[in-house]
Amino acid sequence: MMENKQYIDVLNKIGKILEDADDLLNKSKDLNELDIRFKVFAGKKGQLTEILRKIHSYAEEEKRIIGSKSNEIKKKIEEIYKNRRNELADIKQKKDINTCRVDLTIPGNYIEKPHKHPITAVLEDVVDFFSYMGFEVVSGPEIETAHYNFDALNIPADHPARDMWDTFYLLNGLIPRTHTSSVQARIMEEKSPPFRVIAPGRCYRYEAVDATHLFMFNQMEGLFVDKHVRLTDLKGILEEAVRYLLGAKKIRFRPAFYPFVEPGLDLDIRCIFCGGKGCSVCKDTGWIEVIPCGMVHPNVFKYAGIDPSEYRGFAFGMGFDRIVMLKYNINDLRLLYQGNLDVLNQF
Ligand code: DAH
């Protein structure tokens, strides 16, 4: 009789577990609370497991019924748990959407407009112009042999003209090129005429640094070789170049000496700051020198193995930094190379 009562109690208890679980799980306010409650009823150490742990004290038939009843209830509790879990997840998602609304009144982050370094901007302009005129961009090494920097350009070792370039000499006998004219000498050997090339790049000179002199600067060499190239071609193309690049209205050519050209010239533009009246930029002359140039010297052709009686050419070397200074009205070259954002952001 006693055993029988215990057995009935346990069956009632199982029924009560289901009732309580149904009530409490459905009342859980969030996923955390739901999980904790589920464990109390159907977890590894929960109330149902507790009953099954003591199942050995019952008769065979009772064991079978308690066992199957417990399993049945466990499945039902799991079902209730799953449903409530989905409900709570739904509620949470809706809440998240409502609380995460985009606030259109928050000011955006300021993104600074990127811009090119003035030297790059001018370089791109120059390349645009000369490409349009049929020139191809080429390059050469910055560390040169004396041959390409001087000898092949008609400046032999003991010639006083070498003094025109204040040269750094490396211990191994090579030199950081003093001008991009070295590329001129290389290209004439490499290519067979006709050709038109420009070669922008860095050059180095043993200079005391001041507002208008740097030990490293940018230059661009130009070379046009063909059978019938004339001085008038040089004049036409370079006049157009300074019009395009600097808005120069009036220009002049002056005779000048460079060992690798004959005749040699300097192209001046009417001062774009004072219009020719005289100012500090043009040093009161009314003119600004911008492009040294000339007709390729026959000796330079001979060094490169090109027959000067068959081919002619013109060459020029533009000081890039000078063009940048004129274009942006900068009075100190050093400003271009210091990477100072206060300065660069003004361009
Ligand atoms: N290489 C010369 C210099 O750095 C500039 C120059 C002058 C280049 C006349 C030329 C030229 O191609 O024809 O001073």
Short mmCIF file of C-alpha atoms in Angstrom, two decimals, residues 25-331:
data_model
loop_
_atom_site.label_atom_id
_atom_site.label_comp_id
_atom_site.label_asym_id
_atom_site.label_seq_id
_atom_site.Cartn_x
_atom_site.Cartn_y
_atom_site.Cartn_z
CA LEU A 25 8.66 28.85 -19.37
CA ASN A 26 5.91 30.80 -21.09
CA LYS A 27 6.28 33.59 -18.55
CA SER A 28 10.06 33.91 -19.11
CA LYS A 29 10.89 37.48 -20.12
CA ASP A 30 14.11 36.84 -21.97
CA LEU A 31 16.25 34.05 -23.42
CA ASN A 32 18.49 33.94 -20.40
CA GLU A 33 15.64 33.43 -17.95
CA LEU A 34 14.09 30.83 -20.26
CA ASP A 35 17.30 28.77 -20.37
CA ILE A 36 17.69 28.80 -16.58
CA ARG A 37 14.09 27.67 -16.04
CA PHE A 38 14.32 24.96 -18.66
CA LYS A 39 17.32 23.48 -16.83
CA VAL A 40 15.39 23.43 -13.54
CA PHE A 41 12.73 21.14 -15.08
CA ALA A 42 14.44 19.17 -17.83
CA GLY A 43 18.19 19.79 -17.48
CA LYS A 44 20.81 17.19 -16.53
CA LYS A 45 20.33 18.03 -12.88
CA GLY A 46 16.68 19.01 -13.19
CA GLN A 47 13.53 17.69 -11.52
CA LEU A 48 12.78 15.01 -14.11
CA THR A 49 16.29 13.56 -13.93
CA GLU A 50 15.99 13.49 -10.16
CA ILE A 51 12.90 11.27 -10.45
CA LEU A 52 14.56 8.91 -12.91
CA ARG A 53 17.58 8.60 -10.65
CA LYS A 54 15.41 7.01 -8.00
CA ILE A 55 13.48 4.75 -10.37
CA HIS A 56 15.18 1.54 -9.13
CA SER A 57 13.04 1.53 -5.94
CA TYR A 58 9.85 0.77 -7.89
CA ALA A 59 8.35 -2.47 -9.16
CA GLU A 60 9.07 -3.48 -12.75
CA GLU A 61 5.74 -2.42 -14.17
CA GLU A 62 5.86 0.91 -12.25
CA LYS A 63 9.39 1.58 -13.52
CA ARG A 64 8.20 1.17 -17.10
CA ILE A 65 5.31 3.58 -16.63
CA ILE A 66 7.34 6.21 -14.70
CA GLY A 67 10.07 5.96 -17.36
CA SER A 68 7.79 6.42 -20.33
CA LYS A 69 5.76 9.15 -18.62
CA SER A 70 8.95 11.08 -17.77
CA ASN A 71 10.13 10.84 -21.37
CA GLU A 72 6.81 11.99 -22.69
CA ILE A 73 6.81 15.00 -20.33
CA LYS A 74 10.41 15.82 -21.18
CA LYS A 75 9.52 15.97 -24.87
CA LYS A 76 6.57 18.24 -24.12
CA ILE A 77 8.74 20.57 -22.01
CA GLU A 78 11.31 20.69 -24.83
CA GLU A 79 8.53 21.59 -27.22
CA ILE A 80 7.32 24.40 -24.93
CA TYR A 81 10.90 25.61 -24.53
CA LYS A 82 11.47 25.70 -28.31
CA ASN A 83 8.27 27.63 -29.00
CA ARG A 84 8.94 30.20 -26.30
CA ARG A 85 12.51 30.55 -27.50
CA ASN A 86 11.33 31.42 -31.03
CA GLU A 87 8.82 33.89 -29.61
CA LEU A 88 11.45 35.63 -27.50
CA ALA A 89 13.95 35.72 -30.42
CA ASP A 90 11.29 37.38 -32.57
CA ILE A 91 10.54 39.97 -29.91
CA LYS A 92 14.25 40.70 -29.47
CA GLN A 93 14.80 41.18 -33.20
CA LYS A 94 11.89 43.62 -33.47
CA LYS A 95 13.17 45.53 -30.48
CA ASP A 96 16.68 45.72 -32.01
CA ILE A 97 15.33 47.09 -35.26
CA ASN A 98 13.36 49.75 -33.40
CA THR A 99 16.25 50.84 -31.21
CA CYS A 100 18.86 50.83 -34.03
CA ARG A 101 17.24 53.44 -36.21
CA VAL A 102 19.65 55.59 -38.28
CA ASP A 103 20.01 59.07 -36.89
CA LEU A 104 20.22 61.30 -39.92
CA THR A 105 20.99 64.36 -37.84
CA ILE A 106 24.42 63.12 -36.69
CA PRO A 107 27.06 65.13 -38.63
CA GLY A 108 29.14 62.97 -41.03
CA ASN A 109 32.88 62.45 -40.81
CA TYR A 110 34.84 65.05 -42.78
CA ILE A 111 36.79 63.32 -45.52
CA GLU A 112 39.54 65.52 -46.84
CA LYS A 113 39.59 65.74 -50.62
CA PRO A 114 42.80 64.08 -51.78
CA HIS A 115 44.98 66.06 -54.15
CA LYS A 116 48.21 65.57 -56.02
CA HIS A 117 51.58 66.92 -54.98
CA PRO A 118 52.25 70.00 -57.15
CA ILE A 119 55.26 68.31 -58.76
CA THR A 120 53.13 65.30 -59.73
CA ALA A 121 50.37 67.58 -61.01
CA VAL A 122 52.79 69.50 -63.24
CA LEU A 123 54.47 66.29 -64.36
CA GLU A 124 51.11 64.89 -65.48
CA ASP A 125 50.36 68.13 -67.32
CA VAL A 126 53.69 68.06 -69.11
CA VAL A 127 53.33 64.38 -70.02
CA ASP A 128 49.83 65.09 -71.37
CA PHE A 129 51.11 67.87 -73.57
CA PHE A 130 54.09 66.02 -75.00
CA SER A 131 52.19 62.77 -75.50
CA TYR A 132 49.75 64.77 -77.57
CA MET A 133 52.74 65.98 -79.61
CA GLY A 134 53.78 62.36 -80.24
CA PHE A 135 56.46 62.00 -77.54
CA GLU A 136 56.94 58.78 -75.55
CA VAL A 137 57.91 58.75 -71.84
CA VAL A 138 61.22 56.97 -71.12
CA SER A 139 63.53 56.74 -68.13
CA GLY A 140 67.14 56.03 -67.22
CA PRO A 141 69.16 55.28 -64.07
CA GLU A 142 69.70 57.97 -61.43
CA ILE A 143 73.18 56.63 -60.68
CA GLU A 144 75.10 57.06 -63.91
CA THR A 145 78.47 56.43 -65.45
CA ALA A 146 80.59 59.45 -66.37
CA HIS A 147 80.24 58.20 -69.93
CA TYR A 148 76.49 58.81 -70.22
CA ASN A 149 76.43 61.85 -67.95
CA PHE A 150 79.33 63.60 -69.73
CA ASP A 151 81.46 61.92 -72.39
CA ALA A 152 78.64 60.76 -74.66
CA LEU A 153 77.22 64.29 -74.44
CA ASN A 154 80.35 65.83 -75.91
CA ILE A 155 81.85 66.78 -72.56
CA PRO A 156 85.23 64.99 -72.37
CA ALA A 157 86.97 64.39 -69.03
CA ASP A 158 89.33 67.35 -69.01
CA HIS A 159 86.94 69.77 -70.71
CA PRO A 160 86.20 72.94 -68.71
CA ALA A 161 82.49 72.55 -69.55
CA ARG A 162 82.27 69.83 -66.87
CA ASP A 163 82.45 72.63 -64.34
CA MET A 164 78.98 73.72 -65.46
CA TRP A 165 77.63 70.86 -63.36
CA ASP A 166 78.63 70.69 -59.71
CA THR A 167 78.94 66.95 -59.52
CA PHE A 168 78.82 64.48 -56.64
CA TYR A 169 81.23 61.58 -57.18
CA LEU A 170 80.61 58.21 -55.52
CA LEU A 171 83.54 56.16 -54.23
CA ASN A 172 82.94 53.53 -56.90
CA GLY A 173 83.44 56.13 -59.65
CA LEU A 174 79.73 56.41 -60.58
CA ILE A 175 77.82 59.66 -60.26
CA PRO A 176 74.30 60.59 -59.24
CA ARG A 177 73.28 62.08 -62.59
CA THR A 178 73.57 65.85 -62.73
CA HIS A 179 70.95 66.14 -65.46
CA THR A 180 68.46 64.03 -67.38
CA SER A 181 70.51 64.60 -70.55
CA SER A 182 72.19 61.27 -69.67
CA VAL A 183 68.95 59.56 -70.76
CA GLN A 184 69.27 61.35 -74.09
CA ALA A 185 72.64 59.64 -74.66
CA ARG A 186 71.26 56.22 -73.66
CA ILE A 187 68.12 56.46 -75.78
CA MET A 188 70.08 57.39 -78.90
CA GLU A 189 72.03 54.16 -78.50
CA GLU A 190 68.96 52.05 -77.77
CA LYS A 191 66.47 53.27 -80.33
CA SER A 192 66.86 53.67 -84.02
CA PRO A 193 65.49 56.95 -85.39
CA PRO A 194 63.02 58.45 -85.90
CA PHE A 195 61.86 58.90 -82.30
CA ARG A 196 60.46 61.49 -79.92
CA VAL A 197 60.98 60.97 -76.19
CA ILE A 198 60.68 62.78 -72.88
CA ALA A 199 62.52 61.63 -69.75
CA PRO A 200 61.40 63.14 -66.44
CA GLY A 201 63.34 62.32 -63.28
CA ARG A 202 65.47 63.32 -60.30
CA CYS A 203 68.93 64.84 -60.63
CA TYR A 204 71.61 65.68 -58.08
CA ARG A 205 74.13 68.50 -57.74
CA TYR A 206 76.68 69.55 -55.20
CA GLU A 207 74.90 72.78 -54.28
CA ALA A 208 74.64 74.92 -51.19
CA VAL A 209 70.89 74.65 -50.53
CA ASP A 210 68.88 77.89 -50.56
CA ALA A 211 65.47 79.10 -51.74
CA THR A 212 66.30 78.51 -55.42
CA HIS A 213 68.93 75.74 -55.26
CA LEU A 214 68.59 72.16 -54.03
CA PHE A 215 71.03 69.27 -54.11
CA MET A 216 68.23 67.13 -55.55
CA PHE A 217 65.66 68.37 -58.03
CA ASN A 218 63.43 67.26 -60.91
CA GLN A 219 64.20 67.80 -64.55
CA MET A 220 62.77 66.62 -67.82
CA GLU A 221 64.74 65.93 -70.95
CA GLY A 222 63.15 65.99 -74.38
CA LEU A 223 64.59 64.65 -77.62
CA PHE A 224 63.22 64.57 -81.14
CA VAL A 225 65.29 62.87 -83.84
CA ASP A 226 64.25 62.48 -87.45
CA LYS A 227 65.59 63.16 -90.93
CA HIS A 228 64.20 66.66 -91.34
CA VAL A 229 63.94 68.11 -87.84
CA ARG A 230 64.66 71.86 -87.88
CA LEU A 231 65.14 74.68 -85.44
CA THR A 232 61.65 75.86 -86.37
CA ASP A 233 60.22 72.55 -85.07
CA LEU A 234 61.96 73.18 -81.76
CA LYS A 235 60.63 76.72 -81.62
CA GLY A 236 57.08 75.75 -82.52
CA ILE A 237 56.77 72.88 -80.08
CA LEU A 238 58.45 74.61 -77.12
CA GLU A 239 56.50 77.83 -77.64
CA GLU A 240 53.30 75.82 -77.57
CA ALA A 241 54.52 73.97 -74.44
CA VAL A 242 55.04 77.14 -72.37
CA ARG A 243 51.74 78.54 -73.57
CA TYR A 244 49.99 75.37 -72.43
CA LEU A 245 51.88 74.89 -69.17
CA LEU A 246 52.33 78.43 -67.92
CA GLY A 247 49.93 80.50 -69.97
CA ALA A 248 52.95 82.38 -71.39
CA LYS A 249 51.93 84.96 -73.97
CA LYS A 250 55.24 86.33 -75.15
CA ILE A 251 58.48 84.39 -75.51
CA ARG A 252 62.00 84.86 -76.83
CA PHE A 253 64.96 82.65 -77.69
CA ARG A 254 68.49 83.68 -76.71
CA PRO A 255 71.73 82.04 -77.83
CA ALA A 256 73.34 79.92 -75.09
CA PHE A 257 76.11 77.38 -74.77
CA TYR A 258 75.55 73.72 -73.92
CA PRO A 259 78.19 71.28 -75.17
CA PHE A 260 75.66 68.76 -76.52
CA VAL A 261 73.74 71.14 -78.80
CA GLU A 262 74.67 73.48 -81.62
CA PRO A 263 73.21 76.00 -81.77
CA GLY A 264 72.23 76.15 -78.09
CA LEU A 265 69.37 78.37 -76.91
CA ASP A 266 67.49 79.49 -73.85
CA LEU A 267 63.75 79.98 -74.07
CA ASP A 268 62.55 82.91 -71.93
CA ILE A 269 58.97 83.85 -71.24
CA ARG A 270 57.70 87.37 -70.57
CA CYS A 271 57.40 87.57 -66.77
CA ILE A 272 53.95 86.21 -65.91
CA PHE A 273 53.97 88.09 -62.59
CA CYS A 274 54.72 91.67 -63.66
CA GLY A 275 53.93 91.43 -67.36
CA GLY A 276 57.47 92.60 -68.18
CA LYS A 277 57.66 95.75 -66.06
CA GLY A 278 60.21 94.16 -63.74
CA CYS A 279 59.73 92.46 -60.36
CA SER A 280 61.60 90.31 -57.86
CA VAL A 281 60.74 87.05 -59.66
CA CYS A 282 62.25 88.18 -62.98
CA LYS A 283 64.95 90.14 -61.16
CA ASP A 284 63.78 93.30 -62.92
CA THR A 285 64.62 91.93 -66.36
CA GLY A 286 61.02 91.35 -67.44
CA TRP A 287 61.94 87.84 -68.64
CA ILE A 288 62.12 84.42 -66.99
CA GLU A 289 64.35 81.66 -68.36
CA VAL A 290 62.44 78.39 -68.55
CA ILE A 291 63.76 75.95 -71.14
CA PRO A 292 67.39 75.46 -72.23
CA CYS A 293 67.45 73.74 -75.61
CA GLY A 294 69.18 73.36 -78.96
CA MET A 295 69.90 71.26 -82.04
CA VAL A 296 71.65 67.97 -81.23
CA HIS A 297 75.43 68.32 -81.71
CA PRO A 298 76.86 66.08 -84.49
CA ASN A 299 79.38 64.62 -82.01
CA VAL A 300 76.54 63.38 -79.78
CA PHE A 301 75.03 61.57 -82.76
CA LYS A 302 78.43 60.07 -83.58
CA TYR A 303 78.92 58.76 -80.03
CA ALA A 304 75.57 56.98 -80.28
CA GLY A 305 76.29 55.55 -83.72
CA ILE A 306 73.76 57.72 -85.58
CA ASP A 307 74.89 59.33 -88.83
CA PRO A 308 74.64 63.14 -88.37
CA SER A 309 74.55 63.68 -92.12
CA GLU A 310 71.34 61.64 -92.29
CA TYR A 311 69.59 62.61 -89.05
CA ARG A 312 68.98 65.81 -87.15
CA GLY A 313 67.33 66.44 -83.84
CA PHE A 314 66.45 68.91 -81.16
CA ALA A 315 66.80 68.51 -77.41
CA PHE A 316 65.66 70.42 -74.36
CA GLY A 317 65.89 70.14 -70.58
CA MET A 318 63.17 71.61 -68.40
CA GLY A 319 63.74 72.36 -64.74
CA PHE A 320 60.55 70.93 -63.32
CA ASP A 321 60.71 72.61 -59.98
CA ARG A 322 61.03 75.93 -61.73
CA ILE A 323 57.85 75.32 -63.68
CA VAL A 324 56.09 74.37 -60.44
CA MET A 325 57.37 77.53 -58.73
CA LEU A 326 56.10 79.71 -61.54
CA LYS A 327 52.79 77.94 -61.87
CA TYR A 328 51.96 78.05 -58.15
CA ASN A 329 53.85 81.25 -57.32
CA ILE A 330 56.15 79.63 -54.76
CA ASN A 331 59.25 81.54 -53.75
#
